[in-house]
XYZ file of C-alpha atoms in Angstrom:
580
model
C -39.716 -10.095 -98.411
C -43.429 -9.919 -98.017
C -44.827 -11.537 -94.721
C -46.958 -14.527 -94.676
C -50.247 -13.039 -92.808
C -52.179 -15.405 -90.505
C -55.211 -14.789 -88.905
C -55.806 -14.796 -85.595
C -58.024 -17.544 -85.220
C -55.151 -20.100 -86.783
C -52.545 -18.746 -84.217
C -54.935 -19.073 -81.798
C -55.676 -22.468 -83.179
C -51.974 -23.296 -83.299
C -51.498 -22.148 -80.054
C -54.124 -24.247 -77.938
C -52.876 -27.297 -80.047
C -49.209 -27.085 -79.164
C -50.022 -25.734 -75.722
C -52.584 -29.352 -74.863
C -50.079 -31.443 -77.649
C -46.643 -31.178 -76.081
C -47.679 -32.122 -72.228
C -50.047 -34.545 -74.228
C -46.687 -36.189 -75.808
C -44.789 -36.134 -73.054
C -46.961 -37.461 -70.692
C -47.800 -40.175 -72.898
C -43.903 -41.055 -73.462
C -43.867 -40.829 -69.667
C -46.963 -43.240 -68.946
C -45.241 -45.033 -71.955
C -42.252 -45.887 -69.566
C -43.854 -46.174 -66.838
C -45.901 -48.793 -68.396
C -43.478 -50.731 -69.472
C -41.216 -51.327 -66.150
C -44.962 -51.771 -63.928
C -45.056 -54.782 -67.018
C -41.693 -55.315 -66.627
C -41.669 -55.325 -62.713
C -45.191 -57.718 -62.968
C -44.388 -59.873 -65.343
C -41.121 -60.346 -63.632
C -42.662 -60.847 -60.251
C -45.427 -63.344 -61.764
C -42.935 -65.279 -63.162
C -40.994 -65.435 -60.308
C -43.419 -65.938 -57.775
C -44.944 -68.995 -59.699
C -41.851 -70.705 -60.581
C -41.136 -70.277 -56.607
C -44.274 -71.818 -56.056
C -43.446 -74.647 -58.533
C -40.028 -75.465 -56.717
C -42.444 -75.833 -53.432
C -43.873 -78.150 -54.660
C -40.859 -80.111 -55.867
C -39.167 -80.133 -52.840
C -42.632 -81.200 -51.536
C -42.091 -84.089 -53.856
C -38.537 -84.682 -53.069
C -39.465 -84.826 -49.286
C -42.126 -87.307 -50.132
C -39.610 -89.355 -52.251
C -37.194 -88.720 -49.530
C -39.453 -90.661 -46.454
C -40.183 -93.276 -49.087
C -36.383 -93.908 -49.160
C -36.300 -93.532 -45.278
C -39.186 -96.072 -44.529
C -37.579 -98.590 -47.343
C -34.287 -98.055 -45.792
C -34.893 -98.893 -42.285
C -37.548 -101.779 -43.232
C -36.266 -104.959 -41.225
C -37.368 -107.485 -43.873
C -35.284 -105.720 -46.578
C -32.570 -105.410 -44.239
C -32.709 -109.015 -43.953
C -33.318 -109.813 -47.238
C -29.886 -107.788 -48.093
C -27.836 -109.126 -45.385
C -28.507 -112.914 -45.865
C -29.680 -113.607 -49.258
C -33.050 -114.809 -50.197
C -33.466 -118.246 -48.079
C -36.050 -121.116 -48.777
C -38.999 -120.390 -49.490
C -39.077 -116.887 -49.287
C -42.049 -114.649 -51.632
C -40.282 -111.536 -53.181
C -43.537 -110.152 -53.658
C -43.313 -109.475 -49.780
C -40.528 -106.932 -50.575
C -42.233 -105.594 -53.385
C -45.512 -104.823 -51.398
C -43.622 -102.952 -49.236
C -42.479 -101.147 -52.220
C -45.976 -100.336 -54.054
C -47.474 -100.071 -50.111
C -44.875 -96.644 -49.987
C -46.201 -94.993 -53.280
C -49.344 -96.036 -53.613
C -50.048 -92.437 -52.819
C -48.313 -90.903 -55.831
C -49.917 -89.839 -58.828
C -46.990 -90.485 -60.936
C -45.142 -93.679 -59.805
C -41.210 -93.047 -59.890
C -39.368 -95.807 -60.115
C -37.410 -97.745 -56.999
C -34.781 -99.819 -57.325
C -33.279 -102.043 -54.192
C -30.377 -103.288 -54.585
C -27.807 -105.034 -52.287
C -24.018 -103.437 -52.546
C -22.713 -106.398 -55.168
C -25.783 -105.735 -57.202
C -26.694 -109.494 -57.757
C -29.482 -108.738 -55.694
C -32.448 -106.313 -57.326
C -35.646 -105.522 -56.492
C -37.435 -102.511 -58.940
C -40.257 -101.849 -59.803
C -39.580 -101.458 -63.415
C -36.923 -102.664 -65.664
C -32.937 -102.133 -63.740
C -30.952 -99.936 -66.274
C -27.992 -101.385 -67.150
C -26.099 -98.435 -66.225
C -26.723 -98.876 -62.442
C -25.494 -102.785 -62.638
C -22.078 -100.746 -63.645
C -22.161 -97.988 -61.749
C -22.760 -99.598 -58.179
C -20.145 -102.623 -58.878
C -17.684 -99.471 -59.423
C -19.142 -97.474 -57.269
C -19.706 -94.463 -60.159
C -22.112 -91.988 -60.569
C -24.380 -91.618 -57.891
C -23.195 -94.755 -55.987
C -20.223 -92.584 -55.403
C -22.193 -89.883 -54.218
C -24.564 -91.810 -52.146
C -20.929 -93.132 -50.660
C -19.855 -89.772 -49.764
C -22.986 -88.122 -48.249
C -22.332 -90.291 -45.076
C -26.049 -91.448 -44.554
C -28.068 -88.408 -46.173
C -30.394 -88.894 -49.022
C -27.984 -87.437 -52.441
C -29.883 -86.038 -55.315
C -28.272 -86.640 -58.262
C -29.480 -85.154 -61.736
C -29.009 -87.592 -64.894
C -31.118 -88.682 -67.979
C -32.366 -92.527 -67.976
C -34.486 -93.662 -70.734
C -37.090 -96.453 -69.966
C -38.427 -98.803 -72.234
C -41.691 -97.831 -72.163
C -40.689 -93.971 -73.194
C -40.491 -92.343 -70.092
C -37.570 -90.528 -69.024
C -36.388 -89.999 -65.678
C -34.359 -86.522 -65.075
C -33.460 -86.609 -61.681
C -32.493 -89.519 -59.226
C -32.613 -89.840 -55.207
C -30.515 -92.221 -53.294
C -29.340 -93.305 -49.868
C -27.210 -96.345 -48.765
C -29.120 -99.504 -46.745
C -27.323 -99.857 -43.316
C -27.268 -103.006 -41.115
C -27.654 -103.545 -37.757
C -23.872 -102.778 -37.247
C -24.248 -99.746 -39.299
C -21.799 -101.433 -42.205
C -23.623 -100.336 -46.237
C -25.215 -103.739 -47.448
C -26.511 -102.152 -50.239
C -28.721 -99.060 -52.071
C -32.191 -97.644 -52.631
C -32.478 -95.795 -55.936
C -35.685 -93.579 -56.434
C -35.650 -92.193 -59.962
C -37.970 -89.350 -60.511
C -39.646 -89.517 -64.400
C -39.745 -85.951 -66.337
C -43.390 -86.243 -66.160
C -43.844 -85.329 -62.065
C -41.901 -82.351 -63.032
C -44.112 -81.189 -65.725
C -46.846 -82.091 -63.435
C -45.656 -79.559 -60.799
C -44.587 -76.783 -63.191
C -47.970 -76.791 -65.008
C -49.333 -75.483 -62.121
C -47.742 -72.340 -63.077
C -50.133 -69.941 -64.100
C -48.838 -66.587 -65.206
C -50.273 -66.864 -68.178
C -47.276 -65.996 -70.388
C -45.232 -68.728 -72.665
C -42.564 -69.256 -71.094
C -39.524 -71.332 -71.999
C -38.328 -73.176 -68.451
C -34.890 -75.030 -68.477
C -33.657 -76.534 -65.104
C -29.971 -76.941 -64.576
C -27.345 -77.821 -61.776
C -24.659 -76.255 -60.488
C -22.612 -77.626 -63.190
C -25.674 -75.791 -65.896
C -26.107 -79.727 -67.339
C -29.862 -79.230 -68.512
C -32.120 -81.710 -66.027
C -35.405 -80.429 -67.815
C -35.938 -78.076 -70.856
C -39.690 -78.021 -71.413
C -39.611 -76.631 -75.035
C -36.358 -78.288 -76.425
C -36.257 -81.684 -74.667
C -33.397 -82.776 -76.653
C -31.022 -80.438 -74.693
C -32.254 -82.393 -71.506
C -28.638 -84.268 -70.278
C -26.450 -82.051 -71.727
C -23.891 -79.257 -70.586
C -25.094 -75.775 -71.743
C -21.222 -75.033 -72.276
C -20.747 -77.868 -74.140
C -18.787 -76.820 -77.325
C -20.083 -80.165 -79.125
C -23.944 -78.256 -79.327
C -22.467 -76.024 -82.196
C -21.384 -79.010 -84.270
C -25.114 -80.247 -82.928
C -27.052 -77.242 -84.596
C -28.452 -79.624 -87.035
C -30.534 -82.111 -84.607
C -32.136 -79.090 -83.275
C -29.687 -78.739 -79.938
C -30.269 -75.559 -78.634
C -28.949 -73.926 -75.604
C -30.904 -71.760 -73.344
C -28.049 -69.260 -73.260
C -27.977 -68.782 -77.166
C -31.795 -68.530 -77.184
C -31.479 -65.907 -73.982
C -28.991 -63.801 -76.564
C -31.060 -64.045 -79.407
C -34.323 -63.653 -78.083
C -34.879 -62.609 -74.962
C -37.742 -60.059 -73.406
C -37.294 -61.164 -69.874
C -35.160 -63.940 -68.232
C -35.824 -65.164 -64.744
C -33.299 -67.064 -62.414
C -34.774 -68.977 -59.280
C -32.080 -70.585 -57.477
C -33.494 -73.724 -55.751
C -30.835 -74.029 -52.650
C -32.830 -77.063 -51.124
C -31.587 -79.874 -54.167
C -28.775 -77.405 -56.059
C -31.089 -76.604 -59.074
C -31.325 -73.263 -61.150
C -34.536 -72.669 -62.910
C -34.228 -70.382 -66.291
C -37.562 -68.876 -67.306
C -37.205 -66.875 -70.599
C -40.194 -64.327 -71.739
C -39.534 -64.707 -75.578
C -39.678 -60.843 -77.270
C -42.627 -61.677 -79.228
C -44.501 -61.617 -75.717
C -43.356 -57.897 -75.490
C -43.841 -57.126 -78.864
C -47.275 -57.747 -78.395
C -47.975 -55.749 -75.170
C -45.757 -53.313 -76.513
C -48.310 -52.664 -79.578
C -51.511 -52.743 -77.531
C -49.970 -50.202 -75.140
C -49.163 -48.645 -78.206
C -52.802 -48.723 -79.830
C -54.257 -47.559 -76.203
C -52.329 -44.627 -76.234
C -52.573 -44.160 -79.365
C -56.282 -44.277 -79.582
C -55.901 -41.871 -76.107
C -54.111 -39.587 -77.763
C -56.225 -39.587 -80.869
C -59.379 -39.372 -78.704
C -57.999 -36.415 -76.632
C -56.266 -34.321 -79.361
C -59.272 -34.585 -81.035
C -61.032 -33.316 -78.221
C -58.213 -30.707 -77.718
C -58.965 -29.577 -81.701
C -62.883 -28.862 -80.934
C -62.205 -27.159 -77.688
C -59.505 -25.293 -79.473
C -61.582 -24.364 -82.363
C -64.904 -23.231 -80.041
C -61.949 -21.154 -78.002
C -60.064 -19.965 -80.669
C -63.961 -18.757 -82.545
C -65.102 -17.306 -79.089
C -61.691 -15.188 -79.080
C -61.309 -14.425 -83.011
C -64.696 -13.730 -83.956
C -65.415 -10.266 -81.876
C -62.210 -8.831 -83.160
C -63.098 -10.069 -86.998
C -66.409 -8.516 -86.443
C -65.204 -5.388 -85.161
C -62.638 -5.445 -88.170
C -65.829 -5.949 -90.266
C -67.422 -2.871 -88.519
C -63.968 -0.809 -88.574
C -64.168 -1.460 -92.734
C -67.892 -0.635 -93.328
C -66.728 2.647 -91.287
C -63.501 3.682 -93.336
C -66.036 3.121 -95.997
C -67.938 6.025 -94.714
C -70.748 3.974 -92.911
C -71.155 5.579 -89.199
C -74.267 4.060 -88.411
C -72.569 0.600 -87.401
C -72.309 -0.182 -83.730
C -70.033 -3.215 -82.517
C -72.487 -5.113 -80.332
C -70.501 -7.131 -77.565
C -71.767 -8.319 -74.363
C -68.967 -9.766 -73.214
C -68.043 -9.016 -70.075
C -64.404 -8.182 -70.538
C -61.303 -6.273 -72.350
C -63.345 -7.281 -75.732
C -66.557 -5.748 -74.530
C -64.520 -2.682 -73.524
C -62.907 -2.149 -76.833
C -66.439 -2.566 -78.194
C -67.470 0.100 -75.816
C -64.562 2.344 -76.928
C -65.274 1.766 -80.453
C -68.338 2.639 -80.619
C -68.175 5.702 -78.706
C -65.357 6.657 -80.702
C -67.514 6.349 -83.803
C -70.538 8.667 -82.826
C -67.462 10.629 -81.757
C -66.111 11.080 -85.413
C -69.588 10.908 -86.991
C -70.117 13.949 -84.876
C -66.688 15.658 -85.907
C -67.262 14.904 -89.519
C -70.820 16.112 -89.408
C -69.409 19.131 -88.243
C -66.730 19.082 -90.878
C -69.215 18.324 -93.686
C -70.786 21.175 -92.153
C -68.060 23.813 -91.995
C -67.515 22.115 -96.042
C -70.774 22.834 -97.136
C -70.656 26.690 -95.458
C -67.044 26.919 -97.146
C -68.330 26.178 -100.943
C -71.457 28.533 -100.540
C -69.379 31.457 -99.474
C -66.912 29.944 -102.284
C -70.104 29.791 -104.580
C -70.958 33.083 -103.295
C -67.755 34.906 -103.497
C -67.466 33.597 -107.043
C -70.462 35.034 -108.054
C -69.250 38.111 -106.350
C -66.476 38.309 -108.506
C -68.372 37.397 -111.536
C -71.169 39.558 -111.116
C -69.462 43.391 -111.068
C -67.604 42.856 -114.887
C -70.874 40.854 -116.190
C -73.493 43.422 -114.892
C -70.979 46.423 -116.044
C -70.661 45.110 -119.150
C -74.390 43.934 -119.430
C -75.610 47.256 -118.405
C -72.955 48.486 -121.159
C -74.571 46.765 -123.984
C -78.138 47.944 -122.716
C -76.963 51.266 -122.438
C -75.492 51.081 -126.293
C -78.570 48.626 -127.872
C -81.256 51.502 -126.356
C -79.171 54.257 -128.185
C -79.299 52.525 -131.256
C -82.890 51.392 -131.102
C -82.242 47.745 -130.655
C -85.457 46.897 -128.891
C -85.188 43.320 -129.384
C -82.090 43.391 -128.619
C -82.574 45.117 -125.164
C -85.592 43.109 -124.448
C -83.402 39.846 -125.080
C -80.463 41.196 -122.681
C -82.868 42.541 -119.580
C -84.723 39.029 -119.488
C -81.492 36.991 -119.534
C -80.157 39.175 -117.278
C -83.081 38.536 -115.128
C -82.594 34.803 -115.544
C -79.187 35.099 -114.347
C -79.602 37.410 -111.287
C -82.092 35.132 -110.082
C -80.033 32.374 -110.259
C -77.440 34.354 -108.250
C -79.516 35.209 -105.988
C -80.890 31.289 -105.048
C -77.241 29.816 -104.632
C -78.089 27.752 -100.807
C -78.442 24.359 -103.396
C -74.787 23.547 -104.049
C -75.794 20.988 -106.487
C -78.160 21.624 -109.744
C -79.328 19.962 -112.820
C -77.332 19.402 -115.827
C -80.804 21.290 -117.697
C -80.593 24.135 -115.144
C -77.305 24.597 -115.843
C -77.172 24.846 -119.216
C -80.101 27.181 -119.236
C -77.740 29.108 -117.339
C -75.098 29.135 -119.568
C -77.555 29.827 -122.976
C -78.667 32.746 -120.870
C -75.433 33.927 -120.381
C -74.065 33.730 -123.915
C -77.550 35.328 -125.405
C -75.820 37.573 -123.440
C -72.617 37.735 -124.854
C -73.561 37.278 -128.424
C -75.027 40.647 -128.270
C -72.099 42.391 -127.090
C -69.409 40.282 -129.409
C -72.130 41.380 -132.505
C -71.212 38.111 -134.717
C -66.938 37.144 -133.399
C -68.340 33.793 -132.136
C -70.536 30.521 -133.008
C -71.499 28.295 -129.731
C -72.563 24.869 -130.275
C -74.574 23.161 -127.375
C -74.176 19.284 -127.912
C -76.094 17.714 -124.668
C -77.782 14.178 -124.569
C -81.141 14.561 -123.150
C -80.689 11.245 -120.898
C -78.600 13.263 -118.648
C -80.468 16.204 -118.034
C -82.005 15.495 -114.637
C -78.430 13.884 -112.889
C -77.501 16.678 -110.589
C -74.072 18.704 -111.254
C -72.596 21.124 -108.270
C -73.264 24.580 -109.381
C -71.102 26.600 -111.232
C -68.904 24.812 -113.105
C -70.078 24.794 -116.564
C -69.609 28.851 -116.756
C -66.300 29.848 -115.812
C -64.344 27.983 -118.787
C -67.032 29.213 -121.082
C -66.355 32.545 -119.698
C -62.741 32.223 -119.792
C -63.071 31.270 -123.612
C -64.935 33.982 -124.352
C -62.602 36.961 -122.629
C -59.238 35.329 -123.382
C -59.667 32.524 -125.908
C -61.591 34.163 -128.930
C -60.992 38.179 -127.563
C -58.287 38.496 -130.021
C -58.715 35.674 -132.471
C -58.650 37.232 -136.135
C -61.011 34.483 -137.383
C -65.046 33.383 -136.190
C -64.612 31.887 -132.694
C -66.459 28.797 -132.452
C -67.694 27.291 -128.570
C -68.555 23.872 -128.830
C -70.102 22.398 -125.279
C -70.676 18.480 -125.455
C -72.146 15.925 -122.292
C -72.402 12.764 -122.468
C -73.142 10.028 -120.324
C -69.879 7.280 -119.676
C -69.463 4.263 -118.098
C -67.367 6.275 -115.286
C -70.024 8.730 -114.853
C -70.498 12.088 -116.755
C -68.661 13.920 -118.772
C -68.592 17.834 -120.544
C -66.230 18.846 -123.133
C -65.964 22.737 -123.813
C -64.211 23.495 -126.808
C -62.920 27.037 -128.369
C -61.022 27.468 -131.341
C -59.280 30.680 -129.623
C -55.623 31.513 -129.192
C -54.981 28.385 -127.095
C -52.228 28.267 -124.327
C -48.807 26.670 -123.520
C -48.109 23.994 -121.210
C -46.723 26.837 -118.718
C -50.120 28.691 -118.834
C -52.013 25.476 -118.288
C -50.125 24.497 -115.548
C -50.340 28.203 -113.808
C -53.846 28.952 -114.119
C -54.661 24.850 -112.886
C -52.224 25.966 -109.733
C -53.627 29.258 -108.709
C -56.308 31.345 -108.488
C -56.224 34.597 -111.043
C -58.432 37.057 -111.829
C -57.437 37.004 -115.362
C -58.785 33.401 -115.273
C -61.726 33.082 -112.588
C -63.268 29.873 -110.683
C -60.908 27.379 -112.736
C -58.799 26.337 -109.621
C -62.063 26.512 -107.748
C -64.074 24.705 -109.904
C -61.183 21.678 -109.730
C -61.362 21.015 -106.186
C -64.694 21.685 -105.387
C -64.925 18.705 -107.959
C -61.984 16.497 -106.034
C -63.715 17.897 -102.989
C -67.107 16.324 -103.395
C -66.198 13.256 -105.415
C -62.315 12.022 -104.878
C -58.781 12.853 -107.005
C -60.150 10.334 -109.993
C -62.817 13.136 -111.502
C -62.074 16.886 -111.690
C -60.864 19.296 -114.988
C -57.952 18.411 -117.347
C -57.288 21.259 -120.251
C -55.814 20.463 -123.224
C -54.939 23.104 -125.316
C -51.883 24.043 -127.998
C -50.647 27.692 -128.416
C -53.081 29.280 -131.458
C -55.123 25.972 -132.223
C -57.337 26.281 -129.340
C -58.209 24.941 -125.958
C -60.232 21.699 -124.881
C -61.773 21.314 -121.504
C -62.702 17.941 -120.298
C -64.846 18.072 -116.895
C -65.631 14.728 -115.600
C -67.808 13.751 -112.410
C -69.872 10.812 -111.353
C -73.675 10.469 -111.707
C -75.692 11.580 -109.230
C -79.243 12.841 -107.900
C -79.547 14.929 -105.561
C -76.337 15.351 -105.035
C -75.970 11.703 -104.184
C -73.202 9.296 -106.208
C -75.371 6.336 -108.375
């Protein structure tokens, strides 16, 4: 299975992000908690705190009722008034002075009701409900309280509707004692819902809350949302048959929906105050905590991102530039330099680099060097070979032509001859042009056609275009040599040498063609492998080809036992030796 490759700069990249990402997410989960109990813990402590306050000022208000019941009480003319009767003569409105003169102070007026113990006798200051005429003849409700409290003030929590529509939710009450200390009758203070909205509107914690105010017994003295719950039991199995008028107990609404529920337990008059945070409240802080850490996190990976992409470049980018330079030289290019200033392990390796490159360029300088002496003595040695048969045999033929009287003949074999030695002689250029070349070769088979007096045609085929491209020395000759001695030497019928170049779209390419004996695949392959005598400079004239210009070009012969051979010598253009 083939491996995915990433660069450097994306794990890099991928790094940095994960490394500033995960502490990133779990400190914001953490400040997420955190968050939420400091709200918790605040909201909590607001709440608390101001219903505390609130209950302050109740029992403020319940102290204030409670001397208004104490200066009533002990008043001598009401005393009077409840002992004997109301003689001749005698203005009520004196009694109910005293009244209005003990709460003229109050913002709300509660109501007060005198009464003597038969309850024929009433003074109040607004209309007596009928269900204290009942009550205090059978001493119920909180006559039977105020009976049992032996002389201290009784609050007593119940639901009285008024006439005029205002409710009263809690009551205060205290027996009227005579001179003898015998109960002549009762003082009723009831306290409308109103003062206690009064006093809990002063709560400011700036959250909705739903407040419900019950006794010990959890009958509902105030619900400030859901007034119609206000004098019932919270227990009461009769609310689920109620569902329908919109009775609703506190406790259901705690189970259903409920963020945050505060108790304050009021041990001054027995009351239990219920604020509930409804879970829309934290629904809402939940989502702008939410959005500002979301926008945080947003804002910082996004800072995180640039600083790990200016990072991630700063690290990446001298090692993809010395890749860059480490390509141009595999490419052969030893003239780069990796220029790094940086002063650390990347500035080294640039260091290293480089002075491993004028290192190599040096060794394969030397190595070209050492190449270039190698095919001259090659060239040389080649020659060497060549030269001791060609010059016997030349001298041969100008030894035989002179006999005979051939001038022309001899005249035509000592300047060719010339031609060639000359040639030999300048052999420092390893590369020469295609025209040189063949002049070479026509030299060298005038030559030849002399000696082999009419066993062989030679056709010379070569495009003009391609005369001046540069070809390394001596590689033309030895096939055509090798055609001559072994191809046509003993062929019965009129040897024919055809030599073709033409210019390809791969680069150049020579054809030399005899219509000699031919050879076998063996032969082909034994004379490509190794260097004969009996078949000079063909293995030599192959690699010097691979040598210079790579394994694609070099010599492939083609050739079928008595139907001749077919060389096919292909190398790149060039001038001056250099590849186009």
């Amino acid at each position: 299975m083939k491996k995915i490759r990433i660069p450097l700069f994306y794990k890099l990249f991928i790094a940095f992000i994960l490394c500033s990402t995960i502490p990133m997410v779990i400190i914001s989960g953490m400040m997420y908690g955190l968050s939420v109990n400091f709200l918790n813990k605040i909201m909590y402590e607001q709440t608390y705190n101001s219903i505390a306050t609130a209950h302050e000022r109740i029992d403020s208000k319940l102290e204030e009722y409670t001397d208004i019941i104490l200066a009533l009480q002990t008043d001598e003319t009401i005393i009077n008034v409840l002992s004997n009767g109301i003689e001749v003569n005698f203005n009520e409105n004196i009694i109910y002075e005293k009244i209005f003169d003990t709460i003229k102070e109050q913002k709300i007026k509660p109501a007060v009701h005198i009464m003597n113990i038969s309850g024929d006798l009433i003074f109040s200051t607004s209309p007596m409900p009928k269900v204290y005429e009942v009550d205090s003849k059978n001493s119920w409700g909180i006559f039977r309280d105020i009976n049992k409290a032996d002389g201290r003030s009784v609050v007593y929590p119940q639901q009285i509707v008024y006439s005029g529509g205002s409710n009263s939710i809690i009551s205060l009450g205290n027996q009227i004692l005579n001179e003898k200390g015998q109960c002549i009758g009762y003082i009723v203070v009831d306290i409308y819902r109103d003062i206690f909205l009064e006093e809990l509107r002063m709560i400011n914690s700036g959250i909705p809350l739903h407040i419900v105010m019950l006794d010990e017994n959890l009958y509902t003295i105030l619900d400030v949302q859901n007034p119609s719950m206000e004098g019932k039991f919270q227990r009461a199995s009769y609310l689920d048959r109620e569902k329908i008028m919109e009775f609703k107990s506190i406790r259901n609404e705690i189970k259903k929906d409920s963020y945050l529920t505060v108790h304050y337990v009021d041990d001054v008059v027995g009351i239990t105050t219920t604020a509930n945070v409804p879970s829309s409240i934290f629904r809402q802080l939940n989502s702008i905590l939410q959005v500002i850490l979301l926008v945080g996190c947003m804002i910082s990976l996004s800072i995180c991102c640039a600083l790990s992409i200016l990072i991630a470049r700063y690290i990446s980018n001298p090692i993809r530039e010395l890749i860059c330079i480490m390509g141009q030289v595999e490419e052969g290019s030893f003239n780069v330099k990796a220029k790094f200033n940086n002063n650390d392990e990347m500035g080294d390796l640039g260091k290293y680099f480089n002075r491993m490159v004028d290192r190599l360029k040096e060794y394969m300088n030397r190595v070209i060097e050492k190449q270039r002496e190698l095919r001259t003595t090659e060239i040389k040695m080649l020659q060497a070979q060549l030269n001791p048969h060609f010059l016997y045999n030349t001298l041969d033929v100008i030894k035989w032509s002179t006999k005979l009287g051939q001038k022309d003949e001899v005249i035509s074999v000592v300047t060719n001859l010339a031609k060639i030695l000359r040639n030999s002689i300048d052999c420092e250029e390893e590369f020469v042009s295609v025209k040189k070349s063949i002049d070479f070769i026509e030299s060298y088979l005038a030559i030849q056609k002399i000696k082999y007096i009419d066993t062989f045609n030679v056709i010379i085929d070569i495009e003009k275009e391609i005369f001046e491209y540069k070809i390394p020395r001596l590689i033309l000759q030895p096939f055509i040599e090798n055609a001559i001695l072994h191809g046509l030497n003993n062929s019965v019928q009129v040897g024919i040498i055809a030599i073709n170049g033409r210019l390809k779209e791969d680069g150049l390419e020579f054809e030399i063609f005899d219509n000699g004996i031919g050879m076998t695949g063996e032969e082909i392959q034994r004379i490509s492998n190794y260097r004969t005598d009996q078949h000079i400079g063909i293995y030599n004239v192959d690699q010097r080809i691979k040598l210079y210009y790579g394994d694609e070009y070099g010599v492939d012969i083609q050739s079928e036992k008595y139907k001749g051979t077919k060389v096919i010598i292909k190398i790149p253009c060039s001038i001056g030796g250099n590849n186009l």
